[in-house]
Amino acid sequence: MFFLLSKNFSQSEKSFSLKECAISVALAIGLVTGVPAMESPAHATPANSSIPDVSVLISGPPIKDPGALLRYALPIDNKAIREVQKPLEDITDSLKVAGVRALDSVERNVRQASRALSQGKDLILAGVAESKKAEAQELLDKLAVGLQELLRIVEERDRDAVKPKQKELLQYVGSVEEDMVDGFPYEVPEEYRNMPLLKGRATVDMKVKVKDNPNLQDCVFRIVLDGYNAPVTAGNFLDLVERHFYDGMEIQRADGFVVQTGDPEGPAEGFIDPSTGKIRTIPLEIMVSGDKSPVYGQTLEELGRYKAQTRLPFNAFGTMAMARDEFDNNSASSQVFWLLKESELTPSNANILDGRYAVFGYVTENEDYLADLKVGDVIESIQVVSGLDNLANPSYKIVG
């Protein structure tokens, strides 16, 4: 039986749908209020521990913006730049207030960010890799000017101009934060070290030909792959992209909950490695917030880490992850899915997918159009925009 990895999936088939499987999992681990948990395996539950309810798992308002999730997921520890970033991110919530009243909150956000930048600029630059300090200085100068421009926009009560300017400023912040990462921050376990590994980030554009939709014929989805937190998973996907594995492949599942593809024609349910003649599989790979490197091969539930938060959560519309066999953590190969919406079983910051499936990227542009995709729509191409030089051990250069 397959969970988020079902060949020729249809809702009428005998195999469980995602929601049915989710319900069974939720019942099994006691995440549904009022339902007792089944006895857990001894190796999965530390002594004197209990499975928390959903309310315990939620640690504040969830971050749902893919750009923000990627910025916060960078392997840096610089309080000064985060103090600039946070009030700029908070503008998103400030704008949820109706009318121009929102601009009063936005003004406070902007002034707070400006103050943090003025007071923390030296500490920010001290955290930047030496070879990138000049670039970071230029970005900070642009950020300072941009903050003053945003303040004028607010003072002129031009609400519509706030969000585009916020996005621009956060791009400056994100670029400075990326300049703080000096090399790859940890060693991948030896057993996976020779696999394709994305040691950093990469950006790809996925062009989809949409059928039977007069309002949408072609759409390009920009996707950022995060190798800092999922080097094996993201590296495997990028290697397949360079093999043109997905080009011409149809969307194979689109049920309003997820969009899924990656199942090749024929009996195999994954990518056949020409060098071995066998399906290439990768391990489950989960980075936990606060950890220095990912955990491999086990779900967080199996590890007894029920309160742990993943660095790349299923919070954003268009969260991208690997599909796999429900009962084999290390069976992912080429099938991928994008989460479309929350449900009663997958609320942000407290869902059953976090820690069970390997997230390795987010759709950052045109993500809303994922909801318009249907089974049979065709991926015309996936092309690398940037970051290919971060791919180590690319198998596409060797065989096939």
GROMACS .gro file of C-alpha atoms in nm:
model
  400
    1MET     CA    1   0.000   0.000   0.000
    2PHE     CA    2   0.127   0.344  -0.084
    3PHE     CA    3   0.082   0.673   0.096
    4LEU     CA    4   0.132   0.972  -0.130
    5LEU     CA    5   0.287   0.731  -0.375
    6SER     CA    6   0.012   0.547  -0.559
    7LYS     CA    7   0.049   0.432  -0.917
    8ASN     CA    8  -0.243   0.542  -1.137
    9PHE     CA    9  -0.413   0.690  -0.833
   10SER     CA   10  -0.786   0.755  -0.842
   11GLN     CA   11  -1.027   0.819  -0.561
   12SER     CA   12  -1.233   0.516  -0.661
   13GLU     CA   13  -0.952   0.268  -0.615
   14LYS     CA   14  -0.916   0.042  -0.316
   15SER     CA   15  -0.595   0.203  -0.197
   16PHE     CA   16  -0.639   0.459   0.077
   17SER     CA   17  -0.668   0.823  -0.018
   18LEU     CA   18  -0.441   1.072   0.155
   19LYS     CA   19  -0.713   1.184   0.394
   20GLU     CA   20  -0.811   0.827   0.482
   21CYS     CA   21  -0.451   0.741   0.556
   22ALA     CA   22  -0.413   1.065   0.749
   23ILE     CA   23  -0.714   0.978   0.964
   24SER     CA   24  -0.572   0.635   1.042
   25VAL     CA   25  -0.237   0.785   1.132
   26ALA     CA   26  -0.396   1.059   1.341
   27LEU     CA   27  -0.599   0.805   1.532
   28ALA     CA   28  -0.294   0.586   1.583
   29ILE     CA   29  -0.084   0.861   1.739
   30GLY     CA   30  -0.361   1.026   1.936
   31LEU     CA   31  -0.374   1.355   1.749
   32VAL     CA   32  -0.752   1.353   1.728
   33THR     CA   33  -0.897   1.507   2.041
   34GLY     CA   34  -1.060   1.256   2.271
   35VAL     CA   35  -0.920   0.948   2.098
   36PRO     CA   36  -0.674   0.742   2.302
   37ALA     CA   37  -0.340   0.666   2.140
   38MET     CA   38  -0.247   0.313   2.048
   39GLU     CA   39   0.049   0.167   2.231
   40SER     CA   40   0.370   0.286   2.068
   41PRO     CA   41   0.673   0.068   1.995
   42ALA     CA   42   0.923   0.073   2.275
   43HIS     CA   43   1.198   0.221   2.058
   44ALA     CA   44   0.983   0.517   1.953
   45THR     CA   45   0.879   0.650   2.291
   46PRO     CA   46   1.128   0.775   2.551
   47ALA     CA   47   1.066   0.686   2.911
   48ASN     CA   48   0.799   0.891   3.089
   49SER     CA   49   0.697   1.068   2.769
   50SER     CA   50   0.349   1.115   2.634
   51ILE     CA   51   0.216   1.226   2.300
   52PRO     CA   52   0.110   1.591   2.323
   53ASP     CA   53  -0.218   1.715   2.183
   54VAL     CA   54  -0.235   1.951   1.890
   55SER     CA   55  -0.250   2.263   2.105
   56VAL     CA   56   0.083   2.174   2.262
   57LEU     CA   57   0.244   2.134   1.919
   58ILE     CA   58   0.150   2.486   1.809
   59SER     CA   59   0.416   2.735   1.920
   60GLY     CA   60   0.271   3.063   1.805
   61PRO     CA   61   0.119   3.179   1.477
   62PRO     CA   62   0.249   2.965   1.190
   63ILE     CA   63   0.463   3.120   0.917
   64LYS     CA   64   0.293   3.045   0.586
   65ASP     CA   65   0.486   3.261   0.340
   66PRO     CA   66   0.734   3.046   0.145
   67GLY     CA   67   0.992   3.324   0.124
   68ALA     CA   68   0.982   3.376   0.499
   69LEU     CA   69   1.010   3.002   0.564
   70LEU     CA   70   1.318   2.986   0.342
   71ARG     CA   71   1.478   3.288   0.510
   72TYR     CA   72   1.424   3.147   0.858
   73ALA     CA   73   1.553   2.807   0.744
   74LEU     CA   74   1.899   2.937   0.656
   75PRO     CA   75   2.175   2.793   0.879
   76ILE     CA   76   2.275   3.122   1.040
   77ASP     CA   77   2.282   3.255   1.394
   78ASN     CA   78   2.286   3.632   1.371
   79LYS     CA   79   2.040   3.802   1.602
   80ALA     CA   80   2.100   4.146   1.452
   81ILE     CA   81   1.977   4.056   1.102
   82ARG     CA   82   1.681   3.863   1.243
   83GLU     CA   83   1.578   4.175   1.437
   84VAL     CA   84   1.566   4.361   1.106
   85GLN     CA   85   1.385   4.079   0.933
   86LYS     CA   86   1.107   4.013   1.182
   87PRO     CA   87   0.928   4.350   1.173
   88LEU     CA   88   0.948   4.343   0.793
   89GLU     CA   89   0.788   3.996   0.792
   90ASP     CA   90   0.526   4.124   1.039
   91ILE     CA   91   0.403   4.374   0.779
   92THR     CA   92   0.215   4.082   0.623
   93ASP     CA   93   0.002   4.047   0.936
   94SER     CA   94  -0.034   4.422   0.972
   95LEU     CA   95  -0.187   4.441   0.625
   96LYS     CA   96  -0.461   4.199   0.725
   97VAL     CA   97  -0.635   4.487   0.901
   98ALA     CA   98  -0.894   4.648   0.675
   99GLY     CA   99  -0.845   4.989   0.518
  100VAL     CA  100  -0.578   5.245   0.589
  101ARG     CA  101  -0.578   5.165   0.961
  102ALA     CA  102  -0.334   4.889   0.877
  103LEU     CA  103  -0.078   5.154   0.782
  104ASP     CA  104  -0.037   5.262   1.143
  105SER     CA  105   0.089   4.914   1.228
  106VAL     CA  106   0.302   4.905   0.914
  107GLU     CA  107   0.464   5.233   1.016
  108ARG     CA  108   0.560   5.083   1.352
  109ASN     CA  109   0.704   4.779   1.173
  110VAL     CA  110   0.913   4.995   0.940
  111ARG     CA  111   1.046   5.219   1.217
  112GLN     CA  112   1.137   4.912   1.422
  113ALA     CA  113   1.326   4.759   1.129
  114SER     CA  114   1.507   5.087   1.057
  115ARG     CA  115   1.611   5.119   1.419
  116ALA     CA  116   1.734   4.758   1.428
  117LEU     CA  117   1.935   4.812   1.111
  118SER     CA  118   2.095   5.131   1.240
  119GLN     CA  119   2.188   4.975   1.573
  120GLY     CA  120   2.294   4.636   1.444
  121LYS     CA  121   2.467   4.706   1.114
  122ASP     CA  122   2.818   4.634   1.245
  123LEU     CA  123   2.705   4.306   1.401
  124ILE     CA  124   2.533   4.209   1.079
  125LEU     CA  125   2.846   4.270   0.873
  126ALA     CA  126   3.056   4.083   1.129
  127GLY     CA  127   2.848   3.774   1.057
  128VAL     CA  128   2.899   3.786   0.680
  129ALA     CA  129   3.157   3.565   0.511
  130GLU     CA  130   3.474   3.768   0.447
  131SER     CA  131   3.457   3.720   0.071
  132LYS     CA  132   3.104   3.860   0.062
  133LYS     CA  133   3.132   4.163   0.291
  134ALA     CA  134   3.142   4.419   0.007
  135GLU     CA  135   2.828   4.269  -0.147
  136ALA     CA  136   2.655   4.266   0.192
  137GLN     CA  137   2.748   4.629   0.256
  138GLU     CA  138   2.589   4.728  -0.074
  139LEU     CA  139   2.275   4.532   0.009
  140LEU     CA  140   2.246   4.693   0.353
  141ASP     CA  141   2.283   5.037   0.196
  142LYS     CA  142   1.998   4.954  -0.045
  143LEU     CA  143   1.795   4.825   0.247
  144ALA     CA  144   1.843   5.146   0.445
  145VAL     CA  145   1.732   5.357   0.148
  146GLY     CA  146   1.441   5.126   0.081
  147LEU     CA  147   1.319   5.149   0.438
  148GLN     CA  148   1.301   5.526   0.408
  149GLU     CA  149   1.113   5.488   0.080
  150LEU     CA  150   0.867   5.250   0.246
  151LEU     CA  151   0.817   5.497   0.530
  152ARG     CA  152   0.725   5.766   0.277
  153ILE     CA  153   0.481   5.527   0.111
  154VAL     CA  154   0.314   5.472   0.447
  155GLU     CA  155   0.305   5.843   0.527
  156GLU     CA  156   0.138   5.903   0.190
  157ARG     CA  157  -0.118   5.634   0.285
  158ASP     CA  158  -0.049   5.438  -0.034
  159ARG     CA  159  -0.153   5.097   0.093
  160ASP     CA  160  -0.124   4.923  -0.244
  161ALA     CA  161   0.244   5.011  -0.273
  162VAL     CA  162   0.339   4.860   0.063
  163LYS     CA  163   0.346   4.490  -0.026
  164PRO     CA  164   0.568   4.519  -0.336
  165LYS     CA  165   0.815   4.732  -0.139
  166GLN     CA  166   0.808   4.488   0.151
  167LYS     CA  167   0.894   4.206  -0.088
  168GLU     CA  168   1.187   4.403  -0.231
  169LEU     CA  169   1.328   4.480   0.114
  170LEU     CA  170   1.294   4.122   0.232
  171GLN     CA  171   1.485   4.009  -0.076
  172TYR     CA  172   1.771   4.233   0.035
  173VAL     CA  173   1.751   4.084   0.384
  174GLY     CA  174   1.746   3.730   0.247
  175SER     CA  175   2.047   3.798   0.028
  176VAL     CA  176   2.246   3.931   0.324
  177GLU     CA  177   2.148   3.623   0.526
  178GLU     CA  178   2.263   3.396   0.244
  179ASP     CA  179   2.596   3.581   0.244
  180MET     CA  180   2.635   3.474   0.608
  181VAL     CA  181   2.650   3.107   0.509
  182ASP     CA  182   3.016   3.022   0.455
  183GLY     CA  183   3.036   2.679   0.296
  184PHE     CA  184   2.816   2.379   0.366
  185PRO     CA  185   2.754   2.357   0.742
  186TYR     CA  186   2.782   1.981   0.812
  187GLU     CA  187   2.892   1.643   0.677
  188VAL     CA  188   2.633   1.421   0.513
  189PRO     CA  189   2.647   1.066   0.657
  190GLU     CA  190   2.900   0.846   0.483
  191GLU     CA  191   2.641   0.603   0.341
  192TYR     CA  192   2.478   0.889   0.144
  193ARG     CA  193   2.787   1.091   0.065
  194ASN     CA  194   2.825   0.965  -0.293
  195MET     CA  195   2.465   1.039  -0.390
  196PRO     CA  196   2.376   1.358  -0.578
  197LEU     CA  197   2.381   1.623  -0.304
  198LEU     CA  198   2.262   1.982  -0.320
  199LYS     CA  199   2.502   2.167  -0.093
  200GLY     CA  200   2.318   2.496  -0.082
  201ARG     CA  201   2.014   2.615  -0.269
  202ALA     CA  202   1.895   2.604  -0.627
  203THR     CA  203   1.606   2.763  -0.814
  204VAL     CA  204   1.413   2.594  -1.095
  205ASP     CA  205   1.126   2.698  -1.322
  206MET     CA  206   0.860   2.436  -1.395
  207LYS     CA  207   0.656   2.511  -1.705
  208VAL     CA  208   0.319   2.335  -1.719
  209LYS     CA  209   0.085   2.311  -2.017
  210VAL     CA  210  -0.268   2.339  -1.878
  211LYS     CA  211  -0.544   2.160  -2.069
  212ASP     CA  212  -0.915   2.239  -2.080
  213ASN     CA  213  -0.882   2.570  -1.900
  214PRO     CA  214  -0.962   2.878  -2.113
  215ASN     CA  215  -0.827   3.109  -1.842
  216LEU     CA  216  -0.489   2.941  -1.803
  217GLN     CA  217  -0.291   2.769  -2.078
  218ASP     CA  218   0.072   2.785  -1.968
  219CYS     CA  219   0.207   2.855  -1.625
  220VAL     CA  220   0.562   2.875  -1.492
  221PHE     CA  221   0.612   2.785  -1.129
  222ARG     CA  222   0.932   2.905  -0.964
  223ILE     CA  223   1.060   2.660  -0.703
  224VAL     CA  224   1.342   2.708  -0.454
  225LEU     CA  225   1.513   2.383  -0.351
  226ASP     CA  226   1.674   2.388  -0.007
  227GLY     CA  227   1.985   2.173   0.009
  228TYR     CA  228   2.096   2.320   0.340
  229ASN     CA  229   1.818   2.131   0.513
  230ALA     CA  230   1.763   1.843   0.267
  231PRO     CA  231   2.081   1.789   0.064
  232VAL     CA  232   2.008   1.429  -0.037
  233THR     CA  233   1.643   1.490  -0.125
  234ALA     CA  234   1.699   1.817  -0.311
  235GLY     CA  235   2.009   1.677  -0.481
  236ASN     CA  236   1.818   1.373  -0.605
  237PHE     CA  237   1.546   1.595  -0.754
  238LEU     CA  238   1.788   1.840  -0.917
  239ASP     CA  239   1.982   1.551  -1.068
  240LEU     CA  240   1.657   1.417  -1.218
  241VAL     CA  241   1.574   1.765  -1.349
  242GLU     CA  242   1.907   1.774  -1.533
  243ARG     CA  243   1.825   1.432  -1.680
  244HIS     CA  244   1.500   1.588  -1.811
  245PHE     CA  245   1.320   1.310  -1.626
  246TYR     CA  246   1.009   1.519  -1.564
  247ASP     CA  247   0.991   1.686  -1.907
  248GLY     CA  248   0.676   1.572  -2.085
  249MET     CA  249   0.538   1.397  -1.778
  250GLU     CA  250   0.175   1.447  -1.683
  251ILE     CA  251   0.031   1.561  -1.354
  252GLN     CA  252  -0.084   1.230  -1.208
  253ARG     CA  253  -0.284   1.341  -0.909
  254ALA     CA  254  -0.475   1.661  -0.838
  255ASP     CA  255  -0.746   1.615  -0.578
  256GLY     CA  256  -0.760   1.959  -0.419
  257PHE     CA  257  -0.535   1.842  -0.138
  258VAL     CA  258  -0.211   1.771  -0.323
  259VAL     CA  259  -0.071   1.781  -0.675
  260GLN     CA  260   0.157   1.488  -0.754
  261THR     CA  261   0.378   1.366  -1.037
  262GLY     CA  262   0.697   1.168  -1.097
  263ASP     CA  263   0.566   0.816  -1.166
  264PRO     CA  264   0.728   0.707  -1.496
  265GLU     CA  265   0.560   0.491  -1.758
  266GLY     CA  266   0.598   0.118  -1.709
  267PRO     CA  267   0.590  -0.103  -1.400
  268ALA     CA  268   0.858   0.089  -1.208
  269GLU     CA  269   0.729   0.348  -0.964
  270GLY     CA  270   1.048   0.548  -0.960
  271PHE     CA  271   1.363   0.642  -1.150
  272ILE     CA  272   1.562   0.349  -1.289
  273ASP     CA  273   1.932   0.427  -1.249
  274PRO     CA  274   2.100   0.325  -1.577
  275SER     CA  275   2.420   0.236  -1.393
  276THR     CA  276   2.246  -0.028  -1.180
  277GLY     CA  277   1.927  -0.111  -1.366
  278LYS     CA  278   1.741  -0.066  -1.040
  279ILE     CA  279   1.516   0.202  -0.890
  280ARG     CA  280   1.724   0.470  -0.720
  281THR     CA  281   1.583   0.539  -0.376
  282ILE     CA  282   1.678   0.794  -0.115
  283PRO     CA  283   1.638   0.795   0.263
  284LEU     CA  284   1.380   0.991   0.456
  285GLU     CA  285   1.557   1.317   0.547
  286ILE     CA  286   1.421   1.553   0.813
  287MET     CA  287   1.593   1.860   0.956
  288VAL     CA  288   1.469   1.955   1.303
  289SER     CA  289   1.487   2.315   1.422
  290GLY     CA  290   1.782   2.342   1.657
  291ASP     CA  291   1.968   2.040   1.515
  292LYS     CA  292   2.292   2.083   1.325
  293SER     CA  293   2.218   1.814   1.065
  294PRO     CA  294   1.916   1.614   0.942
  295VAL     CA  295   1.797   1.283   1.080
  296TYR     CA  296   1.777   0.999   0.830
  297GLY     CA  297   1.563   0.691   0.788
  298GLN     CA  298   1.320   0.748   1.075
  299THR     CA  299   1.016   0.965   1.129
  300LEU     CA  300   1.016   1.204   1.422
  301GLU     CA  301   0.736   0.997   1.573
  302GLU     CA  302   0.956   0.686   1.560
  303LEU     CA  303   1.232   0.883   1.729
  304GLY     CA  304   0.993   0.997   2.003
  305ARG     CA  305   1.046   1.363   1.912
  306TYR     CA  306   0.683   1.460   1.926
  307LYS     CA  307   0.739   1.825   2.016
  308ALA     CA  308   1.014   1.882   1.758
  309GLN     CA  309   0.950   2.140   1.486
  310THR     CA  310   1.085   2.075   1.139
  311ARG     CA  311   1.302   2.340   0.976
  312LEU     CA  312   1.101   2.304   0.652
  313PRO     CA  313   0.740   2.259   0.764
  314PHE     CA  314   0.429   2.188   0.559
  315ASN     CA  315   0.304   2.540   0.626
  316ALA     CA  316   0.302   2.706   0.286
  317PHE     CA  317   0.069   2.655  -0.007
  318GLY     CA  318   0.296   2.476  -0.253
  319THR     CA  319   0.521   2.304   0.000
  320MET     CA  320   0.717   2.046  -0.205
  321ALA     CA  321   0.801   1.702  -0.068
  322MET     CA  322   0.888   1.346  -0.167
  323ALA     CA  323   0.622   1.078  -0.193
  324ARG     CA  324   0.708   0.734  -0.063
  325ASP     CA  325   0.569   0.396   0.036
  326GLU     CA  326   0.361   0.434   0.350
  327PHE     CA  327   0.549   0.153   0.524
  328ASP     CA  328   0.903   0.215   0.399
  329ASN     CA  329   1.066   0.538   0.510
  330ASN     CA  330   1.350   0.500   0.261
  331SER     CA  331   1.152   0.424  -0.054
  332ALA     CA  332   1.129   0.775  -0.212
  333SER     CA  333   1.263   0.791  -0.565
  334SER     CA  334   1.117   1.035  -0.816
  335GLN     CA  335   0.756   1.099  -0.716
  336VAL     CA  336   0.698   1.443  -0.568
  337PHE     CA  337   0.395   1.631  -0.440
  338TRP     CA  338   0.290   1.982  -0.355
  339LEU     CA  339   0.056   2.045  -0.063
  340LEU     CA  340  -0.232   2.268  -0.164
  341LYS     CA  341  -0.424   2.348   0.150
  342GLU     CA  342  -0.471   2.289   0.515
  343SER     CA  343  -0.736   2.060   0.651
  344GLU     CA  344  -0.853   1.951   0.992
  345LEU     CA  345  -0.566   1.703   0.983
  346THR     CA  346  -0.292   1.931   0.852
  347PRO     CA  347  -0.310   2.266   1.030
  348SER     CA  348   0.012   2.463   0.999
  349ASN     CA  349   0.261   2.393   1.279
  350ALA     CA  350   0.067   2.090   1.399
  351ASN     CA  351   0.014   1.852   1.111
  352ILE     CA  352   0.081   1.484   1.070
  353LEU     CA  353   0.294   1.530   0.758
  354ASP     CA  354   0.574   1.721   0.934
  355GLY     CA  355   0.843   1.476   1.037
  356ARG     CA  356   0.697   1.199   0.822
  357TYR     CA  357   0.768   1.322   0.469
  358ALA     CA  358   1.077   1.501   0.345
  359VAL     CA  359   1.015   1.863   0.245
  360PHE     CA  360   1.288   2.001   0.023
  361GLY     CA  361   1.150   2.320  -0.127
  362TYR     CA  362   0.869   2.567  -0.183
  363VAL     CA  363   0.694   2.716  -0.483
  364THR     CA  364   0.771   3.086  -0.448
  365GLU     CA  365   0.603   3.230  -0.759
  366ASN     CA  366   0.260   3.150  -0.907
  367GLU     CA  367   0.192   2.897  -0.632
  368ASP     CA  368  -0.179   2.984  -0.629
  369TYR     CA  369  -0.213   2.839  -0.980
  370LEU     CA  370  -0.124   2.493  -0.848
  371ALA     CA  371  -0.490   2.466  -0.749
  372ASP     CA  372  -0.586   2.495  -1.117
  373LEU     CA  373  -0.380   2.195  -1.227
  374LYS     CA  374  -0.560   1.876  -1.322
  375VAL     CA  375  -0.464   1.519  -1.396
  376GLY     CA  376  -0.335   1.510  -1.753
  377ASP     CA  377  -0.181   1.858  -1.756
  378VAL     CA  378   0.174   1.828  -1.888
  379ILE     CA  379   0.504   1.941  -1.741
  380GLU     CA  380   0.668   2.077  -2.054
  381SER     CA  381   1.001   2.137  -1.884
  382ILE     CA  382   1.181   2.201  -1.558
  383GLN     CA  383   1.487   2.421  -1.603
  384VAL     CA  384   1.751   2.530  -1.356
  385VAL     CA  385   1.764   2.905  -1.303
  386SER     CA  386   2.048   2.913  -1.050
  387GLY     CA  387   2.239   2.697  -0.806
  388LEU     CA  388   2.340   2.408  -1.032
  389ASP     CA  389   2.700   2.461  -0.920
  390ASN     CA  390   2.587   2.358  -0.570
  391LEU     CA  391   2.506   2.006  -0.693
  392ALA     CA  392   2.775   1.759  -0.587
  393ASN     CA  393   2.809   1.410  -0.739
  394PRO     CA  394   2.574   1.474  -1.030
  395SER     CA  395   2.496   1.135  -1.181
  396TYR     CA  396   2.354   1.285  -1.500
  397LYS     CA  397   2.710   1.374  -1.603
  398ILE     CA  398   2.828   1.018  -1.563
  399VAL     CA  399   2.561   0.786  -1.697
  400GLY     CA  400   2.243   0.835  -1.899
   0.00000   0.00000   0.00000
